[in-house]
PDB file of C-alpha atoms in Angstrom:
ATOM      1  CA  MET A   2      91.544  78.620 138.231  1.00  0.00           C
ATOM      2  CA  HIS A   3      90.784  81.938 136.870  1.00  0.00           C
ATOM      3  CA  HIS A   4      94.276  82.734 138.173  1.00  0.00           C
ATOM      4  CA  THR A   5      96.053  79.696 136.096  1.00  0.00           C
ATOM      5  CA  LEU A   6      93.843  81.144 132.927  1.00  0.00           C
ATOM      6  CA  TYR A   7      95.396  84.432 133.362  1.00  0.00           C
ATOM      7  CA  LYS A   8      98.740  83.182 133.900  1.00  0.00           C
ATOM      8  CA  THR A   9      98.544  81.155 130.450  1.00  0.00           C
ATOM      9  CA  TYR A  10      97.145  84.041 128.521  1.00  0.00           C
ATOM     10  CA  HIS A  11      99.807  86.050 129.853  1.00  0.00           C
ATOM     11  CA  THR A  12     102.621  83.364 128.910  1.00  0.00           C
ATOM     12  CA  ILE A  13     101.578  82.888 125.561  1.00  0.00           C
ATOM     13  CA  PHE A  14     101.156  86.734 124.307  1.00  0.00           C
ATOM     14  CA  SER A  15     104.448  87.455 126.381  1.00  0.00           C
ATOM     15  CA  LYS A  16     106.224  84.723 124.167  1.00  0.00           C
ATOM     16  CA  ILE A  17     104.386  85.701 120.950  1.00  0.00           C
ATOM     17  CA  ARG A  18     105.706  89.477 121.707  1.00  0.00           C
ATOM     18  CA  ILE A  19     108.551  89.305 119.617  1.00  0.00           C
ATOM     19  CA  PHE A  20     106.626  89.465 116.244  1.00  0.00           C
ATOM     20  CA  ASP A  21     104.776  92.864 117.585  1.00  0.00           C
ATOM     21  CA  GLY A  22     106.583  94.383 115.074  1.00  0.00           C
ATOM     22  CA  LEU A  23     104.973  92.574 111.989  1.00  0.00           C
ATOM     23  CA  PRO A  24     101.589  94.408 111.920  1.00  0.00           C
ATOM     24  CA  ALA A  25     103.476  97.731 111.385  1.00  0.00           C
ATOM     25  CA  LEU A  26     105.794  96.253 108.789  1.00  0.00           C
ATOM     26  CA  LEU A  27     102.509  95.065 106.941  1.00  0.00           C
ATOM     27  CA  MET A  28     100.944  98.201 107.354  1.00  0.00           C
ATOM     28  CA  ARG A  29     103.908  99.944 105.740  1.00  0.00           C
ATOM     29  CA  LEU A  30     104.344  97.483 103.005  1.00  0.00           C
ATOM     30  CA  ILE A  31     100.600  98.307 102.140  1.00  0.00           C
ATOM     31  CA  VAL A  32     100.605 101.832 102.298  1.00  0.00           C
ATOM     32  CA  ALA A  33     104.016 102.909 101.085  1.00  0.00           C
ATOM     33  CA  PRO A  34     103.423 101.849  97.610  1.00  0.00           C
ATOM     34  CA  VAL A  35     100.365 103.521  97.289  1.00  0.00           C
ATOM     35  CA  MET A  36     101.623 106.832  98.401  1.00  0.00           C
ATOM     36  CA  ILE A  37     104.576 106.729  96.049  1.00  0.00           C
ATOM     37  CA  ILE A  38     102.700 105.942  93.177  1.00  0.00           C
ATOM     38  CA  ALA A  39     100.212 108.839  94.083  1.00  0.00           C
ATOM     39  CA  GLY A  40     102.590 111.189  94.647  1.00  0.00           C
ATOM     40  CA  TYR A  41     104.722 110.146  91.356  1.00  0.00           C
ATOM     41  CA  ASN A  42     101.968 111.108  89.359  1.00  0.00           C
ATOM     42  CA  LYS A  43     100.928 114.350  90.915  1.00  0.00           C
ATOM     43  CA  LEU A  44     104.422 115.475  89.650  1.00  0.00           C
ATOM     44  CA  ASN A  45     106.906 116.079  86.424  1.00  0.00           C
ATOM     45  CA  ILE A  46     109.634 113.495  87.631  1.00  0.00           C
ATOM     46  CA  ALA A  47     108.561 111.300  84.933  1.00  0.00           C
ATOM     47  CA  ASN A  48     108.350 114.017  82.014  1.00  0.00           C
ATOM     48  CA  ASP A  49     111.049 114.134  79.751  1.00  0.00           C
ATOM     49  CA  ASP A  50     109.938 117.364  78.234  1.00  0.00           C
ATOM     50  CA  ILE A  51     110.870 119.489  81.456  1.00  0.00           C
ATOM     51  CA  GLY A  52     114.528 120.039  82.647  1.00  0.00           C
ATOM     52  CA  PHE A  53     115.538 120.336  85.846  1.00  0.00           C
ATOM     53  CA  PRO A  54     114.485 121.904  88.359  1.00  0.00           C
ATOM     54  CA  ASN A  55     110.724 121.971  86.793  1.00  0.00           C
ATOM     55  CA  ASN A  56     110.547 118.532  86.827  1.00  0.00           C
ATOM     56  CA  LEU A  57     110.302 118.701  90.620  1.00  0.00           C
ATOM     57  CA  LEU A  58     107.211 120.610  90.458  1.00  0.00           C
ATOM     58  CA  ALA A  59     103.710 119.572  90.333  1.00  0.00           C
ATOM     59  CA  ASP A  60     102.334 118.479  86.903  1.00  0.00           C
ATOM     60  CA  GLN A  61     100.176 121.212  85.227  1.00  0.00           C
ATOM     61  CA  ASN A  62      96.907 118.902  84.972  1.00  0.00           C
ATOM     62  CA  VAL A  63      97.253 118.316  89.017  1.00  0.00           C
ATOM     63  CA  ILE A  64      97.710 121.991  89.448  1.00  0.00           C
ATOM     64  CA  SER A  65      94.829 122.530  87.718  1.00  0.00           C
ATOM     65  CA  TRP A  66      92.724 119.701  88.993  1.00  0.00           C
ATOM     66  CA  PHE A  67      93.560 121.637  92.615  1.00  0.00           C
ATOM     67  CA  GLY A  68      92.773 125.034  91.675  1.00  0.00           C
ATOM     68  CA  ASN A  69      89.251 124.173  89.325  1.00  0.00           C
ATOM     69  CA  GLU A  70      86.055 125.091  91.066  1.00  0.00           C
ATOM     70  CA  GLN A  71      84.262 123.392  88.586  1.00  0.00           C
ATOM     71  CA  TRP A  72      85.400 120.024  87.880  1.00  0.00           C
ATOM     72  CA  GLY A  73      88.335 119.975  90.403  1.00  0.00           C
ATOM     73  CA  LEU A  74      88.667 120.501  94.093  1.00  0.00           C
ATOM     74  CA  GLY A  75      88.756 124.252  94.027  1.00  0.00           C
ATOM     75  CA  LEU A  76      91.717 124.543  96.449  1.00  0.00           C
ATOM     76  CA  PRO A  77      93.286 127.782  97.198  1.00  0.00           C
ATOM     77  CA  PHE A  78      97.219 128.124  96.013  1.00  0.00           C
ATOM     78  CA  PRO A  79      96.945 125.165  93.916  1.00  0.00           C
ATOM     79  CA  ASP A  80     100.539 125.116  92.850  1.00  0.00           C
ATOM     80  CA  VAL A  81     102.141 125.134  96.225  1.00  0.00           C
ATOM     81  CA  LEU A  82      99.445 122.565  97.436  1.00  0.00           C
ATOM     82  CA  ALA A  83      99.988 120.034  94.707  1.00  0.00           C
ATOM     83  CA  PHE A  84     103.809 120.399  95.327  1.00  0.00           C
ATOM     84  CA  LEU A  85     103.468 119.899  98.666  1.00  0.00           C
ATOM     85  CA  ALA A  86     100.940 116.712  98.444  1.00  0.00           C
ATOM     86  CA  GLY A  87     103.176 114.915  95.580  1.00  0.00           C
ATOM     87  CA  TRP A  88     106.451 115.082  97.450  1.00  0.00           C
ATOM     88  CA  SER A  89     104.373 114.153 100.733  1.00  0.00           C
ATOM     89  CA  GLU A  90     103.339 111.008  99.277  1.00  0.00           C
ATOM     90  CA  PHE A  91     106.058 110.307  96.816  1.00  0.00           C
ATOM     91  CA  LEU A  92     109.100 110.933  99.505  1.00  0.00           C
ATOM     92  CA  GLY A  93     107.086 109.851 102.491  1.00  0.00           C
ATOM     93  CA  GLY A  94     106.198 106.844 100.923  1.00  0.00           C
ATOM     94  CA  TRP A  95     109.513 105.859 100.423  1.00  0.00           C
ATOM     95  CA  LEU A  96     110.382 106.855 103.925  1.00  0.00           C
ATOM     96  CA  LEU A  97     107.709 104.441 104.920  1.00  0.00           C
ATOM     97  CA  LEU A  98     108.729 101.579 103.164  1.00  0.00           C
ATOM     98  CA  ILE A  99     111.686 101.589 104.809  1.00  0.00           C
ATOM     99  CA  GLY A 100     110.251 102.489 108.410  1.00  0.00           C
ATOM    100  CA  LEU A 101     112.424 105.815 108.669  1.00  0.00           C
ATOM    101  CA  LEU A 102     110.966 108.865 110.385  1.00  0.00           C
ATOM    102  CA  THR A 103     107.760 106.806 109.944  1.00  0.00           C
ATOM    103  CA  ARG A 104     105.906 108.996 112.795  1.00  0.00           C
ATOM    104  CA  LEU A 105     107.050 112.589 111.166  1.00  0.00           C
ATOM    105  CA  VAL A 106     106.194 111.264 107.610  1.00  0.00           C
ATOM    106  CA  SER A 107     102.574 109.958 108.730  1.00  0.00           C
ATOM    107  CA  ILE A 108     101.465 113.485 109.729  1.00  0.00           C
ATOM    108  CA  PRO A 109     101.208 115.012 106.199  1.00  0.00           C
ATOM    109  CA  LEU A 110      99.951 112.019 104.664  1.00  0.00           C
ATOM    110  CA  LEU A 111      97.147 111.660 107.290  1.00  0.00           C
ATOM    111  CA  PHE A 112      96.156 115.038 105.978  1.00  0.00           C
ATOM    112  CA  THR A 113      96.762 114.202 102.394  1.00  0.00           C
ATOM    113  CA  MET A 114      94.015 110.768 102.975  1.00  0.00           C
ATOM    114  CA  PHE A 115      91.835 113.510 104.865  1.00  0.00           C
ATOM    115  CA  VAL A 116      91.814 115.966 102.047  1.00  0.00           C
ATOM    116  CA  ALA A 117      90.889 113.086  99.448  1.00  0.00           C
ATOM    117  CA  ALA A 118      88.321 111.746 101.513  1.00  0.00           C
ATOM    118  CA  THR A 119      86.420 114.741 102.307  1.00  0.00           C
ATOM    119  CA  SER A 120      87.310 116.431  99.130  1.00  0.00           C
ATOM    120  CA  VAL A 121      86.878 113.617  96.413  1.00  0.00           C
ATOM    121  CA  HIS A 122      85.031 110.748  97.549  1.00  0.00           C
ATOM    122  CA  TRP A 123      82.635 111.893 100.384  1.00  0.00           C
ATOM    123  CA  ASP A 124      79.827 112.666  97.959  1.00  0.00           C
ATOM    124  CA  ASN A 125      79.799 109.047  96.716  1.00  0.00           C
ATOM    125  CA  GLY A 126      79.480 107.406 100.248  1.00  0.00           C
ATOM    126  CA  TRP A 127      81.636 104.846 102.028  1.00  0.00           C
ATOM    127  CA  PHE A 128      82.407 101.968  99.147  1.00  0.00           C
ATOM    128  CA  SER A 129      85.302 101.993  96.423  1.00  0.00           C
ATOM    129  CA  VAL A 130      83.258  99.385  94.519  1.00  0.00           C
ATOM    130  CA  ALA A 131      79.424  99.172  94.509  1.00  0.00           C
ATOM    131  CA  PRO A 132      78.317  95.882  96.157  1.00  0.00           C
ATOM    132  CA  SER A 133      75.860  94.222  93.856  1.00  0.00           C
ATOM    133  CA  ASN A 134      74.380  91.922  96.685  1.00  0.00           C
ATOM    134  CA  PRO A 135      72.757  93.299  99.507  1.00  0.00           C
ATOM    135  CA  GLN A 136      72.749  90.006 101.434  1.00  0.00           C
ATOM    136  CA  THR A 137      76.809  90.193 101.594  1.00  0.00           C
ATOM    137  CA  SER A 138      77.075  93.788 101.837  1.00  0.00           C
ATOM    138  CA  ALA A 139      78.324  95.312 105.350  1.00  0.00           C
ATOM    139  CA  ALA A 140      75.953  97.634 104.993  1.00  0.00           C
ATOM    140  CA  GLN A 141      73.771  95.048 106.269  1.00  0.00           C
ATOM    141  CA  VAL A 142      74.986  94.959 109.465  1.00  0.00           C
ATOM    142  CA  PHE A 143      74.198  98.925 109.956  1.00  0.00           C
ATOM    143  CA  ASN A 144      70.867  98.092 108.542  1.00  0.00           C
ATOM    144  CA  TRP A 145      70.155  95.578 111.352  1.00  0.00           C
ATOM    145  CA  LEU A 146      71.333  98.632 113.872  1.00  0.00           C
ATOM    146  CA  GLY A 147      68.666 100.799 112.334  1.00  0.00           C
ATOM    147  CA  PHE A 148      71.266 103.409 110.322  1.00  0.00           C
ATOM    148  CA  SER A 149      68.884 104.673 107.785  1.00  0.00           C
ATOM    149  CA  ALA A 150      71.741 105.633 105.493  1.00  0.00           C
ATOM    150  CA  ALA A 151      72.241 101.682 105.530  1.00  0.00           C
ATOM    151  CA  GLN A 152      68.909 100.418 103.753  1.00  0.00           C
ATOM    152  CA  GLU A 153      69.554 102.994 101.009  1.00  0.00           C
ATOM    153  CA  SER A 154      73.000 101.432 100.390  1.00  0.00           C
ATOM    154  CA  LEU A 155      71.200  98.129 100.100  1.00  0.00           C
ATOM    155  CA  ASN A 156      68.663  99.545  97.675  1.00  0.00           C
ATOM    156  CA  ASN A 157      71.375 100.796  95.710  1.00  0.00           C
ATOM    157  CA  SER A 158      72.945  97.288  95.678  1.00  0.00           C
ATOM    158  CA  GLU A 159      69.957  95.989  94.264  1.00  0.00           C
ATOM    159  CA  GLN A 160      69.978  98.734  91.382  1.00  0.00           C
ATOM    160  CA  VAL A 161      73.960  98.206  90.377  1.00  0.00           C
ATOM    161  CA  ALA A 162      73.215  94.111  90.277  1.00  0.00           C
ATOM    162  CA  GLU A 163      70.135  95.160  88.032  1.00  0.00           C
ATOM    163  CA  ARG A 164      72.805  97.340  85.792  1.00  0.00           C
ATOM    164  CA  LEU A 165      75.676  94.950  85.828  1.00  0.00           C
ATOM    165  CA  ASP A 166      72.896  91.882  84.296  1.00  0.00           C
ATOM    166  CA  LYS A 167      72.268  94.325  81.746  1.00  0.00           C
ATOM    167  CA  ILE A 168      76.104  94.873  80.958  1.00  0.00           C
ATOM    168  CA  LYS A 169      76.749  91.244  81.349  1.00  0.00           C
ATOM    169  CA  SER A 170      73.738  90.590  78.522  1.00  0.00           C
ATOM    170  CA  LEU A 171      74.962  92.856  76.180  1.00  0.00           C
ATOM    171  CA  VAL A 172      78.526  91.228  76.506  1.00  0.00           C
ATOM    172  CA  GLU A 173      76.944  87.809  76.066  1.00  0.00           C
ATOM    173  CA  THR A 174      75.189  89.196  72.904  1.00  0.00           C
ATOM    174  CA  HIS A 175      77.072  91.690  71.204  1.00  0.00           C
ATOM    175  CA  GLY A 176      80.724  91.266  72.698  1.00  0.00           C
ATOM    176  CA  TYR A 177      83.348  89.141  73.675  1.00  0.00           C
ATOM    177  CA  PRO A 178      82.824  87.620  76.906  1.00  0.00           C
ATOM    178  CA  ASP A 179      85.715  85.275  76.994  1.00  0.00           C
ATOM    179  CA  TYR A 180      88.135  87.996  76.742  1.00  0.00           C
ATOM    180  CA  LEU A 181      86.408  90.319  78.316  1.00  0.00           C
ATOM    181  CA  TYR A 182      86.097  88.416  81.747  1.00  0.00           C
ATOM    182  CA  GLU A 183      89.554  86.850  81.344  1.00  0.00           C
ATOM    183  CA  LYS A 184      91.152  89.440  83.698  1.00  0.00           C
ATOM    184  CA  GLY A 185      88.213  89.346  86.346  1.00  0.00           C
ATOM    185  CA  ASN A 186      84.458  90.269  86.865  1.00  0.00           C
ATOM    186  CA  ILE A 187      82.934  93.682  85.871  1.00  0.00           C
ATOM    187  CA  VAL A 188      82.265  95.645  88.645  1.00  0.00           C
ATOM    188  CA  ILE A 189      80.803  99.388  89.136  1.00  0.00           C
ATOM    189  CA  LEU A 190      83.034 102.022  90.394  1.00  0.00           C
ATOM    190  CA  ASN A 191      81.449 103.606  93.515  1.00  0.00           C
ATOM    191  CA  ASN A 192      84.390 106.173  93.990  1.00  0.00           C
ATOM    192  CA  GLY A 193      83.785 106.139  97.893  1.00  0.00           C
ATOM    193  CA  ILE A 194      85.958 106.931 100.621  1.00  0.00           C
ATOM    194  CA  GLU A 195      86.530 103.460 101.686  1.00  0.00           C
ATOM    195  CA  PHE A 196      90.322 103.084 100.365  1.00  0.00           C
ATOM    196  CA  SER A 197      91.235 106.693 101.766  1.00  0.00           C
ATOM    197  CA  ALA A 198      89.607 105.740 104.995  1.00  0.00           C
ATOM    198  CA  ILE A 199      91.522 102.414 105.652  1.00  0.00           C
ATOM    199  CA  TYR A 200      94.839 104.084 104.658  1.00  0.00           C
ATOM    200  CA  PHE A 201      93.949 106.931 106.919  1.00  0.00           C
ATOM    201  CA  VAL A 202      93.726 104.418 109.780  1.00  0.00           C
ATOM    202  CA  MET A 203      96.667 102.292 109.024  1.00  0.00           C
ATOM    203  CA  LEU A 204      98.704 105.835 108.954  1.00  0.00           C
ATOM    204  CA  LEU A 205      97.242 107.082 112.383  1.00  0.00           C
ATOM    205  CA  SER A 206      98.170 103.391 113.491  1.00  0.00           C
ATOM    206  CA  LEU A 207     101.897 103.929 112.431  1.00  0.00           C
ATOM    207  CA  LEU A 208     101.663 107.783 113.788  1.00  0.00           C
ATOM    208  CA  PHE A 209     101.551 105.713 117.732  1.00  0.00           C
ATOM    209  CA  THR A 210     103.440 102.979 116.744  1.00  0.00           C
ATOM    210  CA  SER A 211     106.312 104.205 114.635  1.00  0.00           C
ATOM    211  CA  GLY A 212     107.779 101.572 112.051  1.00  0.00           C
ATOM    212  CA  GLY A 213     107.659  98.495 114.226  1.00  0.00           C
ATOM    213  CA  ARG A 214     110.351  96.325 116.576  1.00  0.00           C
ATOM    214  CA  PHE A 215     113.234  94.962 114.704  1.00  0.00           C
ATOM    215  CA  VAL A 216     111.559  95.799 111.106  1.00  0.00           C
ATOM    216  CA  SER A 217     112.344  99.571 110.823  1.00  0.00           C
ATOM    217  CA  PHE A 218     115.100 101.789 110.624  1.00  0.00           C
ATOM    218  CA  ASP A 219     113.519 104.075 113.361  1.00  0.00           C
ATOM    219  CA  TYR A 220     113.783 101.177 115.992  1.00  0.00           C
ATOM    220  CA  TRP A 221     117.441  99.969 115.228  1.00  0.00           C
ATOM    221  CA  LEU A 222     118.460 104.173 115.605  1.00  0.00           C
ATOM    222  CA  LYS A 223     116.308 104.139 118.498  1.00  0.00           C
ATOM    223  CA  GLN A 224     118.536 101.419 119.867  1.00  0.00           C
ATOM    224  CA  HIS A 225     121.781 103.072 118.670  1.00  0.00           C
ATOM    225  CA  PHE A 226     120.935 106.398 120.583  1.00  0.00           C
ATOM    226  CA  GLU A 227     119.603 104.618 123.646  1.00  0.00           C
ATOM    227  CA  ASN A 228     122.783 102.461 124.050  1.00  0.00           C
ATOM    228  CA  LYS A 229     124.845 105.692 123.125  1.00  0.00           C
ATOM    229  CA  PHE A 230     123.311 107.758 125.737  1.00  0.00           C
ATOM    230  CA  GLU A 231     123.531 104.887 128.602  1.00  0.00           C
ATOM    231  CA  ASN A 232     127.377 104.369 127.597  1.00  0.00           C
TER     232      ASN A 232
END
């Protein structure tokens, strides 16, 4: 009985293994545009007032943000780090999109996500958007497990709900609710590490799995060189 179940299980998953490149492809399609636009906005590429080669450098506002200790990241060598971060994201994002040098480009992108999480978002907790319902917040699970920080998060959700109710009340009375809510409901931005952490985990997976079987340039280049060496 157990042997039959194991064989059936093994047979099913052996047959669907042909699709095992899809997770890597989907992760690349999610992460790559985020990296591309993040890098693009750190560089002077779109600045028509700056000629070549200065338009390949980092935007001065980004450099100031990287270096300023009062309202920025307070990093050393901000011009160099902003340049490296911008090109790692912009060029690395395009390479991720086509699945070329996936493992290699994942390394600097992992570093940028780590710095973003720890330097920009860490003090704001986990959630990117503050939950407004404690009953549906993911923090509820950790509260069941006895984590004190989870209860603080649930209390914060109650306060978020109060503020959202007041905002909606003001809009109903003095605003244009049909217009303002036409594109979606209002939320309170928490700006936590959630997105940075998710992108970090996706990039970490790509570091180990590469771009995916059949769906990346990495796979076909590997096939080409393996066949060449075998012959």
